[in-house]
Coordinates of C-alpha atoms in Angstrom, one line a residue:
Chain A
X633 CA 42.0 33.5 -183.0
X634 CA 41.3 29.9 -184.1
X635 CA 38.3 27.9 -183.1
X636 CA 35.4 26.3 -185.0
X637 CA 32.9 28.6 -186.7
X638 CA 29.4 27.2 -187.3
X639 CA 27.3 29.2 -189.7
X640 CA 23.7 29.0 -188.3
X641 CA 20.9 28.6 -190.8
X642 CA 17.3 29.6 -190.1
X643 CA 14.0 30.1 -191.8
X644 CA 11.0 32.0 -190.7
X645 CA 12.4 32.6 -187.2
X646 CA 13.4 29.0 -186.5
X647 CA 16.9 27.5 -186.6
X648 CA 17.2 24.5 -188.9
X649 CA 17.9 21.1 -187.4
X650 CA 21.1 20.9 -189.4
X651 CA 22.5 23.8 -187.3
X652 CA 21.9 21.9 -184.1
X653 CA 23.4 18.7 -185.7
X654 CA 26.6 20.5 -186.7
X655 CA 26.8 22.2 -183.2
X656 CA 26.6 18.7 -181.7
X657 CA 29.5 17.5 -183.8
X658 CA 31.5 20.7 -183.2
X659 CA 31.1 20.1 -179.4
X660 CA 32.6 16.7 -179.7
X661 CA 35.5 17.9 -181.8
X662 CA 35.9 20.8 -179.4
X663 CA 36.4 18.4 -176.5
X664 CA 39.1 16.5 -178.2
X665 CA 41.0 19.4 -179.8
X666 CA 40.3 22.3 -177.3
X667 CA 39.0 24.4 -180.2
X668 CA 36.2 26.8 -179.0
X669 CA 32.9 26.8 -180.9
X670 CA 31.5 30.1 -182.2
X671 CA 28.1 30.2 -183.9
X672 CA 27.5 33.0 -186.4
X673 CA 24.0 34.2 -186.8
X674 CA 23.2 36.6 -189.6
X675 CA 19.6 37.8 -190.1
X676 CA 17.1 40.4 -189.1
X677 CA 15.4 40.3 -185.6
X678 CA 17.2 37.2 -184.6
X679 CA 17.8 37.9 -180.9
X680 CA 15.6 35.0 -179.7
X681 CA 17.5 32.6 -181.9
X682 CA 20.8 33.9 -180.6
X683 CA 19.8 33.1 -177.1
X684 CA 18.9 29.5 -178.1
X685 CA 22.3 29.1 -179.8
X686 CA 24.1 30.4 -176.8
X687 CA 23.3 27.2 -175.0
X688 CA 25.2 25.2 -177.5
X689 CA 28.2 27.3 -178.4
X690 CA 31.0 29.1 -176.4
X691 CA 30.1 32.2 -178.2
X692 CA 27.5 33.5 -180.6
X693 CA 28.3 36.3 -183.0
X694 CA 25.2 38.1 -184.2
X695 CA 24.8 40.4 -187.1
X696 CA 21.3 41.8 -187.1
X697 CA 20.4 43.9 -190.1
X698 CA 17.4 44.4 -192.4
X699 CA 19.6 43.7 -195.4
X700 CA 20.1 40.2 -194.0
X701 CA 16.4 39.4 -193.7
X702 CA 16.6 37.0 -196.6
X703 CA 19.6 35.0 -197.9
X704 CA 21.4 36.9 -200.6
X705 CA 24.8 35.6 -201.6
X706 CA 26.3 39.1 -202.3
X707 CA 25.4 40.4 -198.8
X708 CA 26.2 37.2 -196.9
X709 CA 29.5 36.9 -198.7
X710 CA 30.5 40.4 -197.5
X711 CA 29.3 40.0 -194.0
X712 CA 30.9 36.5 -193.5
X713 CA 34.1 37.6 -195.1
X714 CA 34.4 40.4 -192.5
X715 CA 33.6 38.0 -189.6
X716 CA 36.0 35.3 -190.9
X717 CA 38.9 37.7 -191.4
X718 CA 38.3 39.0 -187.9
X719 CA 37.9 35.8 -186.0
X720 CA 40.3 33.7 -188.1
X721 CA 38.8 30.3 -187.3
X722 CA 40.6 27.1 -188.2
X723 CA 37.5 25.4 -189.4
X724 CA 34.2 26.7 -190.8
X725 CA 31.1 24.4 -190.9
X726 CA 27.9 25.0 -192.9
X727 CA 25.0 22.7 -193.7
X728 CA 25.0 21.1 -197.2
X729 CA 21.5 22.7 -197.7
X730 CA 20.5 24.7 -200.7
X731 CA 21.8 27.8 -198.8
X732 CA 25.1 26.1 -197.9
X733 CA 25.4 24.9 -201.5
X734 CA 25.0 28.5 -202.8
X735 CA 27.2 30.1 -200.2
X736 CA 30.1 27.9 -199.3
X737 CA 31.8 27.2 -202.7
X738 CA 32.1 30.8 -203.8
X739 CA 32.8 32.1 -200.3
X740 CA 35.6 29.5 -199.9
X741 CA 37.0 30.5 -203.3
X742 CA 36.7 34.2 -202.5
X743 CA 38.8 33.6 -199.3
X744 CA 41.0 30.9 -200.8
X745 CA 39.9 28.3 -198.2
X746 CA 40.0 24.6 -199.1
X747 CA 36.4 23.3 -199.1
X748 CA 34.9 19.8 -199.0
X749 CA 31.2 19.7 -199.7
X750 CA 28.4 17.1 -199.1
X751 CA 30.3 15.6 -196.2
X752 CA 28.7 13.2 -193.7
X753 CA 31.4 13.3 -191.1
X754 CA 34.8 14.7 -190.3
X755 CA 37.6 14.4 -187.7
X756 CA 40.7 16.2 -186.6
X757 CA 43.4 13.9 -185.4
X758 CA 46.9 15.1 -184.6
X759 CA 45.9 18.4 -186.0
X760 CA 45.0 16.8 -189.4
X761 CA 41.5 17.3 -190.8
X762 CA 39.9 14.5 -192.8
X763 CA 36.3 14.3 -194.0
X764 CA 34.0 11.7 -195.4
X765 CA 32.0 12.7 -198.4
X766 CA 29.4 11.0 -200.6
X767 CA 29.9 10.3 -204.3
X768 CA 28.2 8.4 -207.1
X769 CA 24.5 8.6 -206.0
X770 CA 25.6 7.8 -202.4
X771 CA 26.9 4.4 -203.4
X772 CA 30.5 5.3 -202.7
X773 CA 32.0 7.3 -199.9
X774 CA 35.4 9.1 -200.1
X775 CA 37.7 9.9 -197.3
X776 CA 39.3 13.2 -198.3
X777 CA 42.3 15.2 -196.9
X778 CA 43.3 18.8 -197.4
X779 CA 46.5 20.5 -198.3
X780 CA 48.0 22.6 -195.5
X781 CA 46.0 25.8 -194.8
X782 CA 45.3 28.2 -191.9
X783 CA 41.6 27.5 -192.3
X784 CA 39.3 24.9 -193.8
X785 CA 35.6 24.7 -194.7
X786 CA 33.3 21.7 -194.7
X787 CA 29.6 21.5 -195.7
X788 CA 27.7 18.7 -193.9
X789 CA 24.7 16.8 -195.1
X790 CA 21.5 17.4 -193.0
X791 CA 20.8 14.3 -190.8
X792 CA 24.5 13.3 -190.4
X793 CA 24.5 13.9 -186.7
X794 CA 22.0 13.7 -183.8
X795 CA 20.0 16.9 -183.0
X796 CA 19.6 16.0 -179.3
X797 CA 22.2 17.1 -176.8
X798 CA 22.6 17.5 -173.1
X799 CA 25.1 20.4 -173.5
X800 CA 24.1 23.7 -171.9
X801 CA 27.1 26.0 -172.4
X802 CA 25.6 29.4 -171.9
X803 CA 27.9 31.0 -174.3
X804 CA 28.4 34.7 -174.6
X805 CA 26.4 36.7 -177.2
X806 CA 28.3 39.3 -179.1
X807 CA 26.4 41.6 -181.3
X808 CA 28.4 43.3 -184.0
X809 CA 27.3 46.2 -186.0
X810 CA 28.6 46.1 -189.5
X811 CA 28.0 48.4 -192.4
X812 CA 26.0 46.2 -194.6
X813 CA 26.0 47.4 -198.2
X814 CA 22.9 47.0 -200.3
X815 CA 23.4 44.3 -202.9
X816 CA 24.0 45.6 -206.4
X817 CA 23.7 42.4 -208.5
X818 CA 21.2 40.1 -206.8
X819 CA 17.8 41.3 -205.7
X820 CA 15.6 39.2 -203.5
X821 CA 12.0 39.6 -204.7
X822 CA 9.9 37.2 -202.6
X823 CA 9.6 33.6 -201.4
X824 CA 6.9 31.4 -202.8
X825 CA 5.5 28.3 -201.0
X826 CA 4.5 25.2 -202.9
X827 CA 0.9 25.3 -204.1
X828 CA -1.4 23.0 -202.2
X829 CA -2.2 20.0 -204.4
X830 CA -5.2 17.7 -204.5
X831 CA -3.4 15.1 -202.5
X832 CA -1.6 15.5 -199.2
X833 CA 0.9 12.6 -199.0
X834 CA 2.0 13.8 -195.5
X835 CA -1.3 12.6 -194.1
X836 CA -1.2 9.1 -195.6
X837 CA -0.7 6.0 -193.4
X838 CA 0.4 3.9 -196.4
X839 CA 2.6 5.3 -199.1
X840 CA 3.3 3.3 -202.3
X841 CA 6.2 5.3 -203.6
X842 CA 7.7 4.9 -207.1
X843 CA 11.1 5.9 -208.5
X844 CA 13.0 6.1 -211.8
X845 CA 12.9 2.3 -212.0
X846 CA 9.3 2.5 -213.2
X847 CA 10.8 3.5 -216.6
X848 CA 7.8 5.1 -218.2
X849 CA 4.7 7.0 -217.4
X850 CA 2.5 4.3 -218.8
X851 CA 3.9 1.8 -216.2
X852 CA 2.5 3.9 -213.4
X853 CA -0.7 2.0 -213.6
X854 CA 1.0 -1.0 -212.0
X855 CA 1.8 0.8 -208.8
X856 CA -1.4 2.8 -208.8
X857 CA -3.3 -0.5 -208.7
X858 CA -1.1 -1.7 -205.8
X859 CA -1.7 1.6 -203.9
X860 CA -5.5 1.2 -204.4
X861 CA -5.4 -2.4 -203.3
X862 CA -3.7 -1.3 -200.0
X863 CA -5.9 1.7 -199.5
X864 CA -2.7 3.7 -199.8
X865 CA -1.5 6.8 -201.5
X866 CA 0.8 7.0 -204.5
X867 CA 4.0 9.1 -203.9
X868 CA 7.3 9.2 -205.8
X869 CA 11.0 10.3 -205.9
X870 CA 12.3 13.3 -207.7
X871 CA 13.1 11.8 -211.1
X872 CA 9.5 10.9 -211.6
X873 CA 8.5 14.6 -211.0
X874 CA 11.3 15.9 -213.2
X875 CA 10.0 13.7 -216.0
X876 CA 6.5 15.1 -215.4
X877 CA 5.1 11.6 -214.8
X878 CA 3.6 12.7 -211.5
X879 CA 2.9 16.2 -210.0
X880 CA 5.3 17.8 -207.5
X881 CA 2.8 17.4 -204.7
X882 CA 3.5 13.6 -204.7
X883 CA 7.3 14.0 -204.2
X884 CA 9.0 12.7 -201.1
X885 CA 12.3 14.3 -200.3
X886 CA 14.2 17.4 -199.2
X887 CA 12.8 19.5 -202.0
X888 CA 9.4 17.8 -201.8
X889 CA 7.5 16.6 -198.7
X890 CA 8.6 15.0 -195.5
X891 CA 6.4 12.0 -194.7
X892 CA 5.9 9.7 -191.7
X893 CA 3.6 6.9 -192.9
X894 CA 3.0 3.6 -191.1
X895 CA 4.2 1.7 -194.1
X896 CA 6.5 3.1 -196.9
X897 CA 6.8 0.9 -199.9
X898 CA 9.7 2.1 -202.1
X899 CA 9.5 0.6 -205.6
X900 CA 12.3 1.2 -208.0
X901 CA 13.7 4.0 -205.8
X902 CA 17.5 4.0 -205.4
X903 CA 17.3 6.2 -202.3
X904 CA 19.3 9.3 -203.0
X905 CA 20.3 11.3 -199.9
X906 CA 17.7 14.0 -200.8
X907 CA 15.0 11.3 -201.0
X908 CA 15.9 9.7 -197.7
X909 CA 15.8 13.2 -196.0
X910 CA 12.0 13.2 -196.6
X911 CA 11.5 9.9 -194.9
X912 CA 10.9 10.0 -191.2
X913 CA 9.9 6.7 -189.4
X914 CA 7.5 4.0 -190.3
X915 CA 8.2 0.5 -191.7
X916 CA 10.3 1.0 -194.9
X917 CA 10.0 -1.7 -197.5
X918 CA 12.1 -1.6 -200.7
X919 CA 11.8 -3.4 -204.0
X920 CA 14.8 -2.7 -206.2
X921 CA 16.9 -4.8 -208.6
X922 CA 20.2 -3.3 -207.4
X923 CA 21.2 -5.0 -204.1
X924 CA 23.5 -2.0 -203.4
X925 CA 20.9 0.7 -203.8
X926 CA 21.2 3.0 -200.9
X927 CA 17.5 2.5 -200.1
X928 CA 18.4 -1.0 -198.7
X929 CA 20.6 0.7 -196.1
X930 CA 17.5 2.3 -194.5
X931 CA 14.9 -0.3 -195.3
X932 CA 13.4 -2.6 -192.7
X933 CA 12.6 -5.2 -195.4
X934 CA 13.6 -5.7 -198.9
X935 CA 13.2 -7.7 -202.0
X936 CA 16.0 -7.6 -204.5
X937 CA 14.3 -8.1 -207.8
X938 CA 12.7 -6.6 -210.9
X939 CA 9.7 -4.6 -209.9
X940 CA 7.8 -5.6 -213.1
X941 CA 8.1 -9.3 -211.9
X942 CA 7.6 -8.6 -208.2
X943 CA 4.7 -6.2 -208.1
X944 CA 2.2 -8.2 -210.1
X945 CA 2.7 -11.3 -208.0
X946 CA 2.6 -9.2 -204.8
X947 CA -0.7 -7.8 -205.8
X948 CA -2.2 -11.3 -206.1
X949 CA -0.8 -12.2 -202.7
X950 CA -2.3 -9.1 -201.1
X951 CA -5.7 -9.9 -202.7
X952 CA -5.6 -13.3 -201.1
X953 CA -4.9 -11.9 -197.7
X954 CA -7.8 -9.4 -197.8
Chain B
X379 CA 22.0 36.5 -226.0
X380 CA 25.2 34.4 -226.2
X381 CA 25.2 31.6 -223.7
X382 CA 27.9 29.2 -222.6
X383 CA 26.9 25.9 -221.1
X384 CA 29.2 23.6 -219.2
X385 CA 28.5 19.9 -219.4
X386 CA 30.2 16.7 -218.0
X387 CA 30.2 13.1 -219.1
X388 CA 29.4 10.9 -216.1
X389 CA 28.7 7.2 -215.5
X390 CA 25.1 6.2 -214.9
X391 CA 25.5 4.6 -211.4
X392 CA 21.8 4.6 -210.5
X393 CA 21.3 0.9 -211.0
X394 CA 24.9 -0.2 -211.7
X395 CA 27.1 -2.3 -209.6
X396 CA 30.0 -0.1 -208.5
X397 CA 33.4 -1.4 -207.8
X398 CA 36.5 0.4 -206.6
X399 CA 39.9 0.2 -208.4
X400 CA 42.8 -1.5 -206.6
X401 CA 44.5 1.9 -206.0
X402 CA 41.4 2.8 -203.9
X403 CA 41.1 6.2 -205.6
X404 CA 38.8 5.6 -208.6
X405 CA 35.8 3.4 -209.5
X406 CA 36.1 0.8 -212.2
X407 CA 34.6 2.4 -215.3
X408 CA 34.6 -0.7 -217.5
X409 CA 31.0 -2.0 -217.9
X410 CA 29.5 1.4 -216.9
X411 CA 27.3 3.3 -219.3
X412 CA 28.3 7.0 -219.6
X413 CA 26.1 9.9 -220.7
X414 CA 25.7 13.6 -220.2
X415 CA 25.2 14.5 -216.5
X416 CA 21.5 14.8 -215.7
X417 CA 21.2 18.4 -214.6
X418 CA 23.6 19.5 -217.4
X419 CA 21.1 18.0 -219.9
X420 CA 18.5 20.4 -218.5
X421 CA 21.0 23.3 -218.6
X422 CA 21.6 22.6 -222.3
X423 CA 17.9 22.5 -223.1
X424 CA 17.4 25.8 -221.2
X425 CA 20.2 27.5 -223.1
X426 CA 18.8 26.3 -226.5
X427 CA 15.3 27.4 -225.6
X428 CA 16.5 30.9 -224.7
X429 CA 18.4 31.1 -228.0
X430 CA 15.4 30.0 -229.9
X431 CA 13.4 32.7 -228.2
X432 CA 15.8 35.6 -228.2
X433 CA 18.4 34.7 -230.8
X434 CA 22.2 34.6 -230.2
X435 CA 24.3 31.5 -229.8
X436 CA 25.0 28.6 -227.5
X437 CA 28.5 27.2 -226.9
X438 CA 28.8 23.9 -225.0
X439 CA 32.1 23.2 -223.3
X440 CA 33.4 20.1 -221.5
X441 CA 36.6 19.1 -219.8
X442 CA 37.5 15.6 -220.6
X443 CA 39.3 13.0 -222.8
X444 CA 38.1 12.2 -226.3
X445 CA 35.5 9.9 -225.0
X446 CA 33.6 13.1 -223.9
X447 CA 33.0 14.0 -227.5
X448 CA 29.8 11.9 -227.5
X449 CA 28.4 14.3 -224.9
X450 CA 29.3 17.3 -227.0
X451 CA 27.7 15.7 -230.1
X452 CA 24.6 15.2 -228.2
X453 CA 24.7 18.9 -227.3
X454 CA 25.2 19.9 -231.0
X455 CA 22.2 17.6 -232.0
X456 CA 20.1 19.5 -229.3
X457 CA 20.7 22.8 -231.1
X458 CA 24.0 24.0 -229.6
X459 CA 26.0 26.0 -232.2
X460 CA 29.6 25.4 -231.1
X461 CA 31.3 22.8 -229.0
X462 CA 34.7 23.0 -227.3
X463 CA 36.6 20.2 -225.5
X464 CA 39.3 21.1 -222.9
X465 CA 41.8 18.4 -222.5
X466 CA 45.4 18.1 -221.1
X467 CA 47.2 15.5 -219.1
X468 CA 47.9 18.4 -216.6
X469 CA 44.1 18.7 -215.9
X470 CA 43.9 15.2 -214.5
X471 CA 42.5 14.9 -211.0
X472 CA 41.9 18.6 -210.6
X473 CA 39.7 19.5 -207.6
X474 CA 36.7 21.8 -208.0
X475 CA 38.9 24.9 -207.9
X476 CA 41.4 23.5 -210.5
X477 CA 38.5 22.6 -212.8
X478 CA 37.0 26.1 -212.4
X479 CA 40.3 27.6 -213.2
X480 CA 40.4 25.6 -216.5
X481 CA 36.8 26.6 -217.3
X482 CA 37.5 30.3 -216.5
X483 CA 40.5 30.3 -218.8
X484 CA 38.4 28.7 -221.6
X485 CA 35.7 31.5 -221.5
X486 CA 38.2 34.4 -221.2
X487 CA 38.2 35.1 -224.9
X488 CA 34.6 34.2 -225.6
X489 CA 31.7 36.6 -225.8
X490 CA 28.9 35.7 -223.4
X491 CA 25.9 37.1 -221.6
X492 CA 25.0 34.1 -219.5
X493 CA 26.8 30.9 -218.3
X494 CA 24.8 27.8 -217.3
X495 CA 25.7 24.5 -215.9
X496 CA 24.0 21.7 -213.9
X497 CA 23.4 21.9 -210.1
X498 CA 25.8 19.0 -209.5
X499 CA 27.6 16.3 -211.3
X500 CA 26.2 13.0 -210.3
X501 CA 29.6 11.4 -210.0
X502 CA 31.4 13.5 -207.5
X503 CA 28.3 15.4 -206.1
X504 CA 30.3 18.5 -205.2
X505 CA 28.0 21.3 -206.4
X506 CA 31.1 23.5 -206.5
X507 CA 32.3 24.2 -210.0
X508 CA 29.5 26.6 -211.1
X509 CA 29.7 29.1 -208.1
X510 CA 33.6 28.9 -207.9
X511 CA 33.8 29.6 -211.7
X512 CA 31.6 32.7 -211.1
X513 CA 33.9 33.9 -208.3
X514 CA 37.0 33.4 -210.6
X515 CA 35.3 35.4 -213.4
X516 CA 34.2 38.1 -211.0
X517 CA 30.6 37.3 -211.7
X518 CA 27.6 36.6 -209.4
X519 CA 25.9 33.2 -209.3
X520 CA 22.6 31.7 -208.4
X521 CA 22.4 28.0 -207.7
X522 CA 19.5 25.4 -207.9
X523 CA 17.6 27.4 -210.5
X524 CA 14.3 25.8 -211.5
X525 CA 12.7 28.7 -213.4
X526 CA 14.5 31.2 -215.6
X527 CA 13.3 34.3 -217.6
X528 CA 15.6 36.7 -219.3
X529 CA 14.5 40.4 -219.2
X530 CA 17.1 42.5 -221.0
X531 CA 20.2 42.6 -218.8
X532 CA 18.5 40.8 -215.9
X533 CA 17.7 37.2 -215.3
X534 CA 14.6 36.6 -213.1
X535 CA 15.0 33.2 -211.5
X536 CA 13.4 30.8 -209.0
X537 CA 15.8 29.2 -206.7
X538 CA 14.6 25.9 -205.3
X539 CA 14.9 25.6 -201.5
X540 CA 13.9 22.7 -199.2
X541 CA 10.3 21.7 -198.7
X542 CA 8.9 23.1 -201.9
X543 CA 9.8 26.7 -201.1
X544 CA 11.3 28.9 -203.8
X545 CA 13.1 32.2 -203.7
X546 CA 12.4 34.6 -206.6
X547 CA 15.5 36.6 -207.4
X548 CA 16.7 39.0 -210.0
X549 CA 20.4 38.8 -211.0
X550 CA 22.3 41.1 -213.2
X551 CA 23.9 39.5 -216.3
X552 CA 26.3 38.2 -217.1
X553 CA 26.0 35.6 -214.3
X554 CA 26.5 31.9 -213.7
X555 CA 23.4 30.0 -213.0
X556 CA 23.3 26.3 -212.0
X557 CA 20.2 24.6 -213.4
X558 CA 18.1 22.1 -211.5
X559 CA 16.5 19.0 -213.1
X560 CA 12.9 19.4 -214.0
X561 CA 13.2 23.1 -215.1
X562 CA 12.1 22.1 -218.7
X563 CA 11.5 19.0 -220.8
X564 CA 14.7 18.1 -222.6
X565 CA 14.0 17.4 -226.2
X566 CA 14.4 13.9 -227.7
X567 CA 17.7 13.6 -229.5
X568 CA 17.5 11.0 -232.3
X569 CA 20.4 8.8 -233.3
X570 CA 20.1 10.4 -236.7
X571 CA 20.5 13.8 -235.1
X572 CA 23.7 12.8 -233.3
X573 CA 25.0 11.2 -236.5
X574 CA 24.4 14.4 -238.4
X575 CA 26.2 16.3 -235.6
X576 CA 29.2 14.0 -235.9
X577 CA 30.2 16.0 -239.0
X578 CA 30.4 19.2 -237.1
X579 CA 33.7 20.4 -235.7
X580 CA 34.6 20.1 -232.0
X581 CA 37.3 22.5 -231.1
X582 CA 40.0 21.0 -228.8
X583 CA 42.0 23.2 -226.4
X584 CA 44.9 22.2 -224.1
X585 CA 46.7 24.0 -221.2
X586 CA 49.0 25.9 -223.6
X587 CA 46.1 27.1 -225.8
X588 CA 44.5 28.5 -222.7
X589 CA 47.8 30.0 -221.4
X590 CA 47.2 28.0 -218.2
X591 CA 50.2 27.3 -216.0
X592 CA 50.1 23.6 -214.9
X593 CA 50.8 24.8 -211.3
X594 CA 47.2 25.9 -210.8
X595 CA 45.5 22.8 -212.1
X596 CA 45.6 19.0 -211.8
X597 CA 46.3 16.7 -208.9
X598 CA 49.3 18.7 -207.6
X599 CA 47.3 21.9 -207.2
X600 CA 44.4 20.2 -205.5
X601 CA 43.7 21.4 -202.1
X602 CA 41.2 18.6 -201.4
X603 CA 42.4 15.1 -202.3
X604 CA 40.7 11.7 -202.1
X605 CA 42.6 9.4 -199.8
X606 CA 40.4 6.4 -200.2
X607 CA 37.1 5.4 -201.7
X608 CA 34.9 2.8 -199.9
X609 CA 31.5 1.3 -200.2
X610 CA 29.4 2.4 -197.2
X611 CA 28.0 -0.3 -195.0
X612 CA 24.6 -0.2 -193.5
X613 CA 24.2 -0.1 -189.7
X614 CA 20.6 -1.1 -190.0
X615 CA 19.6 -4.7 -189.9
X616 CA 17.6 -4.9 -193.1
X617 CA 15.8 -8.2 -193.7
X618 CA 16.3 -9.1 -197.3
X619 CA 13.6 -11.6 -198.2
X620 CA 14.7 -14.7 -199.9
X621 CA 13.3 -17.7 -201.8
X622 CA 11.3 -17.9 -205.0
X623 CA 9.3 -15.0 -206.3
X624 CA 6.2 -16.7 -204.9
X625 CA 7.7 -17.1 -201.5
X626 CA 9.2 -13.6 -201.3
X627 CA 6.0 -11.9 -202.2
X628 CA 4.0 -14.1 -199.9
X629 CA 6.3 -13.1 -197.0
X630 CA 6.1 -9.4 -198.0
X631 CA 2.3 -9.4 -198.2
X632 CA 2.3 -10.9 -194.7
X633 CA 4.7 -8.2 -193.4
X634 CA 2.6 -5.4 -195.0
X635 CA -0.5 -6.8 -193.3
X636 CA 1.2 -7.1 -190.0
X637 CA 2.4 -3.5 -190.1
X638 CA -1.1 -2.3 -190.8
X639 CA -0.9 -1.9 -194.5
X640 CA -3.8 -4.2 -195.4
X641 CA -7.2 -3.4 -194.0

């Protein structure tokens, strides 16, 4: 009874980084509280992943069943409800991924467990759980507490903790066979991958990336010219795609592409969590009129100013350096 | 097809300067511009498009003070047939479950085949109310929907995952779907349209109307409470360039060249 339950997430036979990140954090909390860490792995043909998880948890509970081959809320709810009622953990951790967002709120309500979502950290001190969560486009953080309960649930943003660890616990693997009922209301049909576009922004050394601040499709010309001048590629954040100003293939972020250019020039991009998830390495330069835009918290260099004033002058300066 | 769509009035904080109130629990709303939550706007458009194609009705519901009526007027101007505002001092500072309890009570006596709302509210970023509402109503949910087709008693949806992957699912109706931005192109709503909608009735319902016990809602019933808000600080040493526009851009061009950005 008790302990910390980490719900492992995987796609195409690989565990997601967020699972390793959460296990790292769980290990730290385990050390200070004495709570044991159990990873739950639900899926089909997942033995190899279970063995990997065993190095990072005291115990791995595996449910291997064809009905679990693809995520389906109905099936996962029933399976996890059974496991949670059986193990009675004090804390359940899930990634704040699209799966975590779909699963955690309804599951927590189903089991009447207090839940905080979109958290970037949590701690247990003197038996009291507090979590830090993001609000208002990531411009404000909230420290939240929970009313007294036997069990709590927290979803954690990907990238909140390190993936790397030196732990090698060699936990026990416990396979449980459960009657898994066929879902009656939700039917998985298939997964579709994003169509290959004309432009592959993941291969670009220089990305000139534009966000909502550009205001209108007709203003794109300004940044297109800058990209051309730099021999770079034009990319963008989600709002620009939502408004159909640029095609999806140009989108940097968790629902778009993950990029690793040498230079990333973020113009009029506020830097939502989802956008920053797609940005791995390189020199990040931000131009934004809001000094508190989250993009400045990750940028190496920044200009606080109106892009419509800054970019035209910048273009002239670049021409003169060529 | 009778559709209920839940909407929320939120502040636009994308470029605004945010300050925290002295009690540390709220942001200062004065000087902020409020509008319909972004993904809710797409949910309303989707509902109206389905109605235009298949017939039926769309009811927009919000929980909020009378300042939220603007958002409902916008919905009416978009083609929503009926608008309801849920308000009561007892609802104040509800957590996601408390909010979902109010919404569940509000739809109890309404006829519906489908419930839509946005993926998340841009103020509290919880992404909880839609799926929790489904659970309270005994319905199924699908979140992050970026394509939706109704086929009789089934909704065929695309659920957006990370990295451009989508799951194609079929869900039995009625169900709760949370709608992602970009699923459609929300129509332009003119000032005239909103003015015309201002003559339409907005129904107002309080806790007593909904037969809601104050014990299950509001701050007292919240299982998750904000202790303190704070502005996050960066742990990265960002060099903010200073000087005149000419100086800043000169420096920036030099940095871009040094980092390999100018060949």
